[in-house]
CSV table of N, CA and C in Angstrom, one decimal:
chain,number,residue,atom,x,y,z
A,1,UNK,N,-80.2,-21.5,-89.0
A,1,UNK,CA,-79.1,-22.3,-89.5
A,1,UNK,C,-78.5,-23.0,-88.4
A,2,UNK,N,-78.3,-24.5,-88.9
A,2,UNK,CA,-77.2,-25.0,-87.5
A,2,UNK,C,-76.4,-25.9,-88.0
A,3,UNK,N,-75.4,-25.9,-87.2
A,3,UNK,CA,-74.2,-26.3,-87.7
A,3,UNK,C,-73.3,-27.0,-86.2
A,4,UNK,N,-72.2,-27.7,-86.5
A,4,UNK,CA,-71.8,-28.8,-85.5
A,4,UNK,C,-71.0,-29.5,-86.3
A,5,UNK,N,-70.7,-30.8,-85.1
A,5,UNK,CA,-70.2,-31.9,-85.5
A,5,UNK,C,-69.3,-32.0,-83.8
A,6,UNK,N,-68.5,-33.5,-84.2
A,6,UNK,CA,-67.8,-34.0,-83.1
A,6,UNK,C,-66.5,-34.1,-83.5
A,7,UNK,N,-65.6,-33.9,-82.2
A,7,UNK,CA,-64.3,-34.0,-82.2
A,7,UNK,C,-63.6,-34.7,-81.2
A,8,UNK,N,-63.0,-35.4,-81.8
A,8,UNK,CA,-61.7,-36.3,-80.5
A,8,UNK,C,-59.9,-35.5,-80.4
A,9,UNK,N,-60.2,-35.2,-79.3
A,9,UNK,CA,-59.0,-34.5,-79.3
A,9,UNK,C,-58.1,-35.3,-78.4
A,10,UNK,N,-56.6,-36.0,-78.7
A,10,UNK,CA,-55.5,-36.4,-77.8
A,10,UNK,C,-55.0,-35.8,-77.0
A,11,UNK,N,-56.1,-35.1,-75.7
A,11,UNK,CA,-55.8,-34.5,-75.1
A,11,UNK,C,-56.6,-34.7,-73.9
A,12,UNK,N,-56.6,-34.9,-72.1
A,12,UNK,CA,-57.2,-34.8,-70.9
A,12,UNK,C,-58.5,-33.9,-70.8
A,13,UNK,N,-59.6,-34.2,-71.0
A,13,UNK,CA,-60.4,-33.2,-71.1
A,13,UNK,C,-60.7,-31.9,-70.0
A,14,UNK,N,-59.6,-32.1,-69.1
A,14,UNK,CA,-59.4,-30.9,-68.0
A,14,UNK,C,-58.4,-29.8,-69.4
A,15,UNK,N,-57.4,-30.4,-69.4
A,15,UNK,CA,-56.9,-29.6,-70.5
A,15,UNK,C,-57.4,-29.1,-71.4
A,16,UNK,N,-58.1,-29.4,-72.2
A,16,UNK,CA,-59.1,-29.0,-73.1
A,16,UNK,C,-60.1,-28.2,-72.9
A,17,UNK,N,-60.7,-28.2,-71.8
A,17,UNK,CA,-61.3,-27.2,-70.7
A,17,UNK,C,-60.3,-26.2,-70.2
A,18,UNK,N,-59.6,-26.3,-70.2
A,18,UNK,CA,-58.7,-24.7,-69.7
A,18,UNK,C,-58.0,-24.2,-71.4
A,19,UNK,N,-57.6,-24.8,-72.2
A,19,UNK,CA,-57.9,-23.9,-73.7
A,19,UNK,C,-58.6,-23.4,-73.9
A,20,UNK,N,-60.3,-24.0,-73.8
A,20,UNK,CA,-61.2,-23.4,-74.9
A,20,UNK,C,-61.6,-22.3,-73.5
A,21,UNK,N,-60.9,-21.4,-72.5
A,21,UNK,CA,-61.2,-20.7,-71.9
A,21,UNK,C,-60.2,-19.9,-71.5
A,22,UNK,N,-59.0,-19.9,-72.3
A,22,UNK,CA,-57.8,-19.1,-72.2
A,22,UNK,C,-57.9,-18.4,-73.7
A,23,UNK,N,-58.1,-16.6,-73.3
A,23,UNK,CA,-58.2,-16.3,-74.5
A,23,UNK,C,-57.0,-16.2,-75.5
A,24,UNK,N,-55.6,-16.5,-74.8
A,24,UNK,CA,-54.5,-16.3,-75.5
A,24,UNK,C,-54.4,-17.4,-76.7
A,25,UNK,N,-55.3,-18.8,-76.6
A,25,UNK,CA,-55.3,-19.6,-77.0
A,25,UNK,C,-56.4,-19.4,-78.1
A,26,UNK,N,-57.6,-18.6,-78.0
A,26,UNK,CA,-58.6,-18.3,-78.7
A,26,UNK,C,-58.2,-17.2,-79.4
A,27,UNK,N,-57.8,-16.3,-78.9
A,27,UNK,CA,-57.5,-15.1,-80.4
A,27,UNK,C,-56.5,-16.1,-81.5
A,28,UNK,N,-55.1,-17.2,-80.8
A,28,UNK,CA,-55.0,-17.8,-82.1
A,28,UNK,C,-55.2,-18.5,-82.9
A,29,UNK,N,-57.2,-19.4,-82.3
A,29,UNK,CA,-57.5,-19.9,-83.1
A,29,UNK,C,-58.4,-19.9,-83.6
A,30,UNK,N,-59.3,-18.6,-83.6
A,30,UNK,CA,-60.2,-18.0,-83.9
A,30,UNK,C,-59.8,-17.2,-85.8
A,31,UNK,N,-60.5,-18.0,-86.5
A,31,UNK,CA,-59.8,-17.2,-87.8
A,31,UNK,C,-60.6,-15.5,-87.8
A,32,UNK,N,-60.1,-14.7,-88.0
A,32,UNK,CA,-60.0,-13.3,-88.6
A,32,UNK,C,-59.9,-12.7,-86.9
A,33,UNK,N,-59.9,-13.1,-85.5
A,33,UNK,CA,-60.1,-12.9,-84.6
A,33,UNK,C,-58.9,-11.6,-84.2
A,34,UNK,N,-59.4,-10.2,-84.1
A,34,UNK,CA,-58.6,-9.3,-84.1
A,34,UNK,C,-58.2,-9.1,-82.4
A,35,UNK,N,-59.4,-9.0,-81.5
A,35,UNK,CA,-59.3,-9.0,-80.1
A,35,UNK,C,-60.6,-10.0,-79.4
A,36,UNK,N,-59.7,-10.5,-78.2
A,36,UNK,CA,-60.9,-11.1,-77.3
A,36,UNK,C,-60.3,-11.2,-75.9
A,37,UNK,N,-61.2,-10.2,-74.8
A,37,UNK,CA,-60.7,-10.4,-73.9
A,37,UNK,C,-62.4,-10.8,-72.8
A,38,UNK,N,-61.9,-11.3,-71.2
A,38,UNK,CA,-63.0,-11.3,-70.1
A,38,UNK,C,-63.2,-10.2,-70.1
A,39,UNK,N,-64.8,-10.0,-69.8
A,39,UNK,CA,-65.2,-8.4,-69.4
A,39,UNK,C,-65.8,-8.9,-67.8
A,40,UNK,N,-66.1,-10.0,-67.6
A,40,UNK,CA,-66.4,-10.6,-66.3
A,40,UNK,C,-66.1,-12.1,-66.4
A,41,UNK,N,-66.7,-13.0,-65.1
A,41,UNK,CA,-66.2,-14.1,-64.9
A,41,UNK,C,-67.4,-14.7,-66.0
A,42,UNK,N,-68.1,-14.5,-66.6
A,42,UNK,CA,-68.9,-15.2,-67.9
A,42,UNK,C,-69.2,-14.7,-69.2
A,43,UNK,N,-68.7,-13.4,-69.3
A,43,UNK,CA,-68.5,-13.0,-70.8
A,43,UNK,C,-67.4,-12.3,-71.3
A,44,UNK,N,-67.4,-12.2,-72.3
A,44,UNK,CA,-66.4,-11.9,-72.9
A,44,UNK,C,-66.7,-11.1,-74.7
A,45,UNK,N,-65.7,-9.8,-74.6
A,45,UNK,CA,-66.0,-9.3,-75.8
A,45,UNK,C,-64.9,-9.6,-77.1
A,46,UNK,N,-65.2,-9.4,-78.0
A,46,UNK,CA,-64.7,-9.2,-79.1
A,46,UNK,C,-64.6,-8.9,-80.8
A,47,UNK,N,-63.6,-8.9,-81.0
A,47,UNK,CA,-64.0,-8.1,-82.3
A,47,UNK,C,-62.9,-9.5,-83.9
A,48,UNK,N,-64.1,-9.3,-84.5
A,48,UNK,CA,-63.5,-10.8,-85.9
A,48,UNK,C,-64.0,-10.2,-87.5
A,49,UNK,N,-62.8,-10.6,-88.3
A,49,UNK,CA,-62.9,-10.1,-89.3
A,49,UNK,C,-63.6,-11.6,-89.8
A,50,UNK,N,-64.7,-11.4,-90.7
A,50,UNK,CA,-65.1,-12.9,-91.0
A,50,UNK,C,-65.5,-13.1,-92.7
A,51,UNK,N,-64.9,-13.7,-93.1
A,51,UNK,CA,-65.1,-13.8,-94.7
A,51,UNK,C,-66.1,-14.3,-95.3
A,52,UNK,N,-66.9,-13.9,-95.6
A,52,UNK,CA,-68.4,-14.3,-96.1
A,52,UNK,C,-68.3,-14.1,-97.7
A,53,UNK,N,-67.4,-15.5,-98.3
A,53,UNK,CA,-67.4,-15.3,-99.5
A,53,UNK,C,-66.4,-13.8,-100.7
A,54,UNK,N,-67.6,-13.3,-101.5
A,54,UNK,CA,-67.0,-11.9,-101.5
A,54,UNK,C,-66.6,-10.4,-100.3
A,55,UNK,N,-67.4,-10.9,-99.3
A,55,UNK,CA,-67.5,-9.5,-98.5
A,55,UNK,C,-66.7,-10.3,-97.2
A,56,UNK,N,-66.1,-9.6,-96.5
A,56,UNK,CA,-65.1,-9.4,-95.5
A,56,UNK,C,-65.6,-8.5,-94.3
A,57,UNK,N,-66.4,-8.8,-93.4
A,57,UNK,CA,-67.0,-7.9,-92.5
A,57,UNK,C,-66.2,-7.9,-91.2
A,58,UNK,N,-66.5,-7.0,-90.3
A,58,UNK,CA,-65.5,-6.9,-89.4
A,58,UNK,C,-66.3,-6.8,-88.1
A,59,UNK,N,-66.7,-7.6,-87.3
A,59,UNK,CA,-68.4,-7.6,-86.4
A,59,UNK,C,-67.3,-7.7,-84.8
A,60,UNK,N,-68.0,-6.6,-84.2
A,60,UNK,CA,-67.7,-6.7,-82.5
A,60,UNK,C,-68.8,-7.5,-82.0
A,61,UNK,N,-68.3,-7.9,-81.0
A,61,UNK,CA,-69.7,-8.6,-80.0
A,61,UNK,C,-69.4,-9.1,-78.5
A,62,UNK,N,-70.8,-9.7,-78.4
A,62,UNK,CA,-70.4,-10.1,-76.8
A,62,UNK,C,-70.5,-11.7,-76.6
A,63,UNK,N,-69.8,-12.2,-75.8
A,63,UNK,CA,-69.9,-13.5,-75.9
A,63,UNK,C,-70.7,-13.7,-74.4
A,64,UNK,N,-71.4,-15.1,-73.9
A,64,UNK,CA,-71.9,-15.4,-72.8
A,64,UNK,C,-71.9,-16.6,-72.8
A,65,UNK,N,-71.1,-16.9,-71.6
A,65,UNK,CA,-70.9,-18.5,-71.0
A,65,UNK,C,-72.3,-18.5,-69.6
A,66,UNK,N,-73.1,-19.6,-70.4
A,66,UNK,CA,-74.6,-19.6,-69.4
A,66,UNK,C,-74.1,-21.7,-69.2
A,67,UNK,N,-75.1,-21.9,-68.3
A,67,UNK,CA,-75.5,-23.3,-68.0
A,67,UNK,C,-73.7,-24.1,-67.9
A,68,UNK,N,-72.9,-23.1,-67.2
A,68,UNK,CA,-71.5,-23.7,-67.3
A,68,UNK,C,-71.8,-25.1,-65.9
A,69,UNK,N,-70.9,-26.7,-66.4
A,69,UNK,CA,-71.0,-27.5,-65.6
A,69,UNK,C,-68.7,-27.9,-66.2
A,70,UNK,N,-68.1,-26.9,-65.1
A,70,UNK,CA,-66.8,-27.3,-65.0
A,70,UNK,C,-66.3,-28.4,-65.6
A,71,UNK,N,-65.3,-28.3,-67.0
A,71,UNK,CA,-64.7,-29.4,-67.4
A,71,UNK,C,-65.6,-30.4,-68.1
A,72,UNK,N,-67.0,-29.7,-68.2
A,72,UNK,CA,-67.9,-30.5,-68.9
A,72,UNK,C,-68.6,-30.3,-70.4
A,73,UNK,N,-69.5,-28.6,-69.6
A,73,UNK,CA,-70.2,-28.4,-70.9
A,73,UNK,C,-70.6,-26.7,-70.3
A,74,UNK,N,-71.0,-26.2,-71.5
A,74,UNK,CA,-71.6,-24.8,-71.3
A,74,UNK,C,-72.1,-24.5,-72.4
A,75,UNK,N,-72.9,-23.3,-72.9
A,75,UNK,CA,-73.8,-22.7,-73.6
A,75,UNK,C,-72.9,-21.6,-73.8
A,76,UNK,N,-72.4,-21.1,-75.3
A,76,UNK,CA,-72.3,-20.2,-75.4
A,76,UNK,C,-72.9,-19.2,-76.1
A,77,UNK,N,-73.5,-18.0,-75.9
A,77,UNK,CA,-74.3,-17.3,-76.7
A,77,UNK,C,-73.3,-16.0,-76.9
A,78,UNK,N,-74.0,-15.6,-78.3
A,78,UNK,CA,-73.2,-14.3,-78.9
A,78,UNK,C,-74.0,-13.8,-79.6
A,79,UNK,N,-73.6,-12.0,-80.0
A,79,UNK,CA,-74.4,-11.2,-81.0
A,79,UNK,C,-73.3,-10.2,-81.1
A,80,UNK,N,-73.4,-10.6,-82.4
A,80,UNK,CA,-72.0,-9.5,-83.7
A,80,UNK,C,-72.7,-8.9,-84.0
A,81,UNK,N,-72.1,-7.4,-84.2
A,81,UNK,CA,-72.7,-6.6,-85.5
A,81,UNK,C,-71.4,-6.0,-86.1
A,82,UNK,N,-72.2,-6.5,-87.4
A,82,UNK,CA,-71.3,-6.2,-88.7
A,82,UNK,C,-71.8,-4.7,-89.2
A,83,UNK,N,-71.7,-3.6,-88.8
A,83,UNK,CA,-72.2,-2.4,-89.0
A,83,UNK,C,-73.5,-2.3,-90.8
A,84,UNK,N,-73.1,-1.9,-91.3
A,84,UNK,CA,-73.8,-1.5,-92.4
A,84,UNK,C,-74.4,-3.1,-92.9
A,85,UNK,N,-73.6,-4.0,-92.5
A,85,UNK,CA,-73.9,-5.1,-92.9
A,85,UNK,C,-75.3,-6.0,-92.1
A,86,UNK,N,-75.6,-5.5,-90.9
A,86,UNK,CA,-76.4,-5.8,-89.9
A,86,UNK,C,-75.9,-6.7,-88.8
A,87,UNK,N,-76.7,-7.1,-88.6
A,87,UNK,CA,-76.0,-8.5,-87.2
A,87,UNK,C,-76.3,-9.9,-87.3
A,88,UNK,N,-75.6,-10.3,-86.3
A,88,UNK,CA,-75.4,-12.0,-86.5
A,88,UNK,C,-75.5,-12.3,-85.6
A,89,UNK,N,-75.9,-13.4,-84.7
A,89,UNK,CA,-76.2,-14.2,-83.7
A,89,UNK,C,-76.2,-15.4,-83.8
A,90,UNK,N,-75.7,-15.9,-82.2
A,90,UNK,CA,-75.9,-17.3,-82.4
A,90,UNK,C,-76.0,-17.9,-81.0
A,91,UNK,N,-76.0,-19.6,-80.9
A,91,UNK,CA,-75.6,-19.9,-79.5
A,91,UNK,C,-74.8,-21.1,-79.8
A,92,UNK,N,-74.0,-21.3,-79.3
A,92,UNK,CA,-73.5,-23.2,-78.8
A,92,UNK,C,-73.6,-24.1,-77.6
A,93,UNK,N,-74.3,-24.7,-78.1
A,93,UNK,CA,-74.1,-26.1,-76.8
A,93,UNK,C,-72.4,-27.0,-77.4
A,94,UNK,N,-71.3,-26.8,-75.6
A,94,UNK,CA,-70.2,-27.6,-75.7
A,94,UNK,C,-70.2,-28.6,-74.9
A,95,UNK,N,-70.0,-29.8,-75.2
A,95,UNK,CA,-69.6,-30.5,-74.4
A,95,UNK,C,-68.5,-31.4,-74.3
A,96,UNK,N,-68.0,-31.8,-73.5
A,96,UNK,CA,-66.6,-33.1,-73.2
A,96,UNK,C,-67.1,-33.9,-72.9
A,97,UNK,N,-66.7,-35.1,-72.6
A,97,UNK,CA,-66.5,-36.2,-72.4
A,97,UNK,C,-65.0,-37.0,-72.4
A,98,UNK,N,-64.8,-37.9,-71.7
A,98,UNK,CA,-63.5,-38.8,-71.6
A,98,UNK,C,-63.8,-39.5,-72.8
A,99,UNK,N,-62.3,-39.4,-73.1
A,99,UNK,CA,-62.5,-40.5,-74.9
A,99,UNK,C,-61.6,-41.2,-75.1
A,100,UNK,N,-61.8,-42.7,-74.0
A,100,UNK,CA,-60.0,-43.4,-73.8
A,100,UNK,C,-59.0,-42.4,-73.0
A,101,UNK,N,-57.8,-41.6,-73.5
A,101,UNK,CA,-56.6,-41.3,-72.7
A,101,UNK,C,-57.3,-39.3,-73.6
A,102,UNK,N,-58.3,-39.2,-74.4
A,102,UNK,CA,-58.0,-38.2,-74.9
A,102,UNK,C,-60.2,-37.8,-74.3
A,103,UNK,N,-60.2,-36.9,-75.3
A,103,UNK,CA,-61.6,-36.6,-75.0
A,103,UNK,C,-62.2,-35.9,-76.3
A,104,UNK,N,-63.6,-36.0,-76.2
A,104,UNK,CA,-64.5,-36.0,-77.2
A,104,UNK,C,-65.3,-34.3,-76.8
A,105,UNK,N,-65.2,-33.9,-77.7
A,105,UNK,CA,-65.9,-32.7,-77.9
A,105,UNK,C,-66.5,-32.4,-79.2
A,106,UNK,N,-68.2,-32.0,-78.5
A,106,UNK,CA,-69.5,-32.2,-79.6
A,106,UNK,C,-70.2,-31.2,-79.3
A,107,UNK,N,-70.1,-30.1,-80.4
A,107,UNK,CA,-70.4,-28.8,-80.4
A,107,UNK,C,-72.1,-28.7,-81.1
A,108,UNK,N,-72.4,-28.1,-80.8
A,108,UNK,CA,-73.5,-27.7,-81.8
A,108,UNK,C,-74.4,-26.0,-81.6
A,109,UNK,N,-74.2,-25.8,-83.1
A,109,UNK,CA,-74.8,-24.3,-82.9
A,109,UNK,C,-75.9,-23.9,-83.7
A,110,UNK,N,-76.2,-23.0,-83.8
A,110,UNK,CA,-77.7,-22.7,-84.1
A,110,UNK,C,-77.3,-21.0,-84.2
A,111,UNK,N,-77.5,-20.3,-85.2
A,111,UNK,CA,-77.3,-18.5,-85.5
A,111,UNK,C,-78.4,-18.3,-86.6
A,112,UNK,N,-78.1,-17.1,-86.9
A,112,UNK,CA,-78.8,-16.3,-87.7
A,112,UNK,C,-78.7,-15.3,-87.8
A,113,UNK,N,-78.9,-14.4,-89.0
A,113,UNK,CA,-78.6,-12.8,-89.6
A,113,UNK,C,-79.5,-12.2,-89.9
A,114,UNK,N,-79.0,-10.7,-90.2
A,114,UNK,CA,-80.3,-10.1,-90.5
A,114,UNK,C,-79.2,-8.7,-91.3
A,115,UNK,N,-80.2,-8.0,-91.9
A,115,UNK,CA,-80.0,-6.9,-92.8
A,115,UNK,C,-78.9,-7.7,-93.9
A,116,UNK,N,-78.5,-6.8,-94.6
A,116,UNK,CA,-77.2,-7.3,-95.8
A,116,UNK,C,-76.8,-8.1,-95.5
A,117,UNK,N,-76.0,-9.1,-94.3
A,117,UNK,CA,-75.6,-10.5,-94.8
A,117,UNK,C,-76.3,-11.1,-95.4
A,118,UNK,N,-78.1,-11.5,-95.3
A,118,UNK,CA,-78.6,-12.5,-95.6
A,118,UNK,C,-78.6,-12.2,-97.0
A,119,UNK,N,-78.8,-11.1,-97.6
A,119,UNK,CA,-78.8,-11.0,-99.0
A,119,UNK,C,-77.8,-11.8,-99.5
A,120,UNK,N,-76.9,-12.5,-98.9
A,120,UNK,CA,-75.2,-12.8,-99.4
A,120,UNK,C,-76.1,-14.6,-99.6
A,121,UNK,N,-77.3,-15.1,-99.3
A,121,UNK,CA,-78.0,-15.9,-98.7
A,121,UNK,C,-77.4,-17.1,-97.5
A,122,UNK,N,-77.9,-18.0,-97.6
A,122,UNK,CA,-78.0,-18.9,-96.4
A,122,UNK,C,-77.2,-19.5,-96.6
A,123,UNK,N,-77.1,-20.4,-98.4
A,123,UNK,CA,-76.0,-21.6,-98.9
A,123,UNK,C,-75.0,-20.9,-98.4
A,124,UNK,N,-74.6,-19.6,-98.7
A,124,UNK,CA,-72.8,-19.1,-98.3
A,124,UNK,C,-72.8,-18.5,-97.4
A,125,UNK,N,-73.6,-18.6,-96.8
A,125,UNK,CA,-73.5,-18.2,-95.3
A,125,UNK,C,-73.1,-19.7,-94.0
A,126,UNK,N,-73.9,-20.7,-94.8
A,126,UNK,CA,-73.6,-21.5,-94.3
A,126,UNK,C,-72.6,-22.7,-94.1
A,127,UNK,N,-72.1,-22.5,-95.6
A,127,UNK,CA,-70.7,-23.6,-95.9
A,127,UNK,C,-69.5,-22.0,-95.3
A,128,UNK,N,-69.8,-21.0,-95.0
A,128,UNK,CA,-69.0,-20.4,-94.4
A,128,UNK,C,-68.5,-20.0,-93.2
A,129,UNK,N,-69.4,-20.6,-92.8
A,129,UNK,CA,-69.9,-20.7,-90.8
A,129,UNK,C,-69.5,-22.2,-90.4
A,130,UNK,N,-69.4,-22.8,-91.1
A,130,UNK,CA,-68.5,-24.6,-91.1
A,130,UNK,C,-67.8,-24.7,-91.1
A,131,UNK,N,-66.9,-23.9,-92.4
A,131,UNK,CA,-65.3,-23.7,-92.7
A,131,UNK,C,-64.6,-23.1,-91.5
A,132,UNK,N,-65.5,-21.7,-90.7
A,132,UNK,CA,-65.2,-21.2,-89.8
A,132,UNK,C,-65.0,-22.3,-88.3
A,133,UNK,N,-66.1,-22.9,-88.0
A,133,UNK,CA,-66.0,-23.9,-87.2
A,133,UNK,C,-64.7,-24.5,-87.6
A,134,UNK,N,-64.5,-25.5,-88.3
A,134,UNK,CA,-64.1,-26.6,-88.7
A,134,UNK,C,-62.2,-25.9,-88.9
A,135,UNK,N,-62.0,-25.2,-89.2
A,135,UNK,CA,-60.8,-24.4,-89.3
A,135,UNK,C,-60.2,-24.1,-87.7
A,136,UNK,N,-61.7,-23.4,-86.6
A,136,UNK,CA,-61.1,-23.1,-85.6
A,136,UNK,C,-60.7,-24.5,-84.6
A,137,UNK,N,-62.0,-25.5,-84.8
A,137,UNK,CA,-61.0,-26.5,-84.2
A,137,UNK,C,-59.7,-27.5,-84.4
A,138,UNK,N,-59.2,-27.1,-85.4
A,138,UNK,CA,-58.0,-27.6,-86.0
A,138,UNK,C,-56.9,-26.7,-85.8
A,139,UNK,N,-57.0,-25.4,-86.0
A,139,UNK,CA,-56.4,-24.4,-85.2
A,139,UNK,C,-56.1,-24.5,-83.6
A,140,UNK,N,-57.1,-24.7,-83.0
A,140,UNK,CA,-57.2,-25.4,-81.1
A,140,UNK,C,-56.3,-26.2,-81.3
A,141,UNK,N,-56.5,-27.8,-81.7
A,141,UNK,CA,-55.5,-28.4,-81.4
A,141,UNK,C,-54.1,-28.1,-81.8
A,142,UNK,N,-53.5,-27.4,-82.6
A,142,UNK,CA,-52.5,-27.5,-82.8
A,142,UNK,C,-52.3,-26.3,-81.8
A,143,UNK,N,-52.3,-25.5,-81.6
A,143,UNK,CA,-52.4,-24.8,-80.7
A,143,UNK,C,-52.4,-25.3,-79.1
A,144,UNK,N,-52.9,-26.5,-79.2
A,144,UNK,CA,-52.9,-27.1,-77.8
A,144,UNK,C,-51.4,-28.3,-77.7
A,145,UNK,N,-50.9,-28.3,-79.2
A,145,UNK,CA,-50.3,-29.3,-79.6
A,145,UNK,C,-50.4,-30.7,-79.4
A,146,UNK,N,-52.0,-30.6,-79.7
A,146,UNK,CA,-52.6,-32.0,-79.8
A,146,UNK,C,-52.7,-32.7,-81.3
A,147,UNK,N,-53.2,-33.7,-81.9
A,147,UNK,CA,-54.4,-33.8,-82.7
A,147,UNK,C,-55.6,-33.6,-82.6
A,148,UNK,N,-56.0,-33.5,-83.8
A,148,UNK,CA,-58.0,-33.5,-83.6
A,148,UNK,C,-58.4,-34.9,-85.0
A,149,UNK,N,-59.2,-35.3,-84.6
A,149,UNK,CA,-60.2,-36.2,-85.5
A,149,UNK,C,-62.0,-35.8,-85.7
A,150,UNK,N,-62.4,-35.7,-86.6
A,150,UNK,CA,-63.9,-35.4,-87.1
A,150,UNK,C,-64.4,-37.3,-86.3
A,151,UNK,N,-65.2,-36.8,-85.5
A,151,UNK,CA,-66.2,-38.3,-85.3
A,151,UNK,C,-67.6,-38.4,-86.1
């Protein structure tokens, strides 16, 4: 499954770069996001309650920032498990760009599940994994007390 899109955010893309890497800023824009802290200088753990429709799962995991280029772009990979439910996985390519006085950020991810979620299938797994995106970057900006625009 993959999922993405682009964002303009009214905001310095240094700035923007020190949000999407301050977790104080990520637990509050992360929806169901219970904890997330550094476990080193490139990963990071945590734990998210995530709405999949009927079922409400509650998945710990590990995050990993690979191919980081400062203020630019990085790779993030992750693997949740949702206990009885099974696990979930994914990775994102982030990038910035200057966009006029503000900057452009164009995400794109790629996951996949296994045991009991998939039974929930892929259509609601995947307009759910959108809403999820699409919710947390609108959460960011306001949080950053920016706007955001869909490009």
């Amino acid at each position: 499954m993959d999922f993405g899109g682009r964002y303009l955010l009214a905001a310095p893309r240094q700035e923007v770069w020190a949000a999407l890497n301050d977790t104080a800023v990520l637990k509050a824009t992360i929806p169901g996001c219970q904890r997330i802290d550094w476990t080193s200088e490139n990963t990071l753990e945590l734990q998210i309650k995530v709405s999949l429709g009927v079922v409400h799962p509650v998945f710990t995991g590990d995050l990993t920032l690979s191919n980081v280029l400062p203020a630019r772009s990085y790779t993030l990979s992750g693997k949740g498990r949702g206990g009885i439910l099974g696990l979930a996985e994914g990775a994102a390519d982030i990038t910035l760009a200057d966009a006029g006085e503000g900057c452009e950020l164009a995400f794109q991810a790629r996951g996949g599940a296994s045991g009991q979620i998939m039974r929930l299938g892929k259509t609601l797994i995947g307009n759910s994994a959108q809403k999820v995106i699409d919710g947390f970057f609108e959460r960011f900006a306001e949080a950053m007390g920016t706007t955001i625009e869909v490009v």
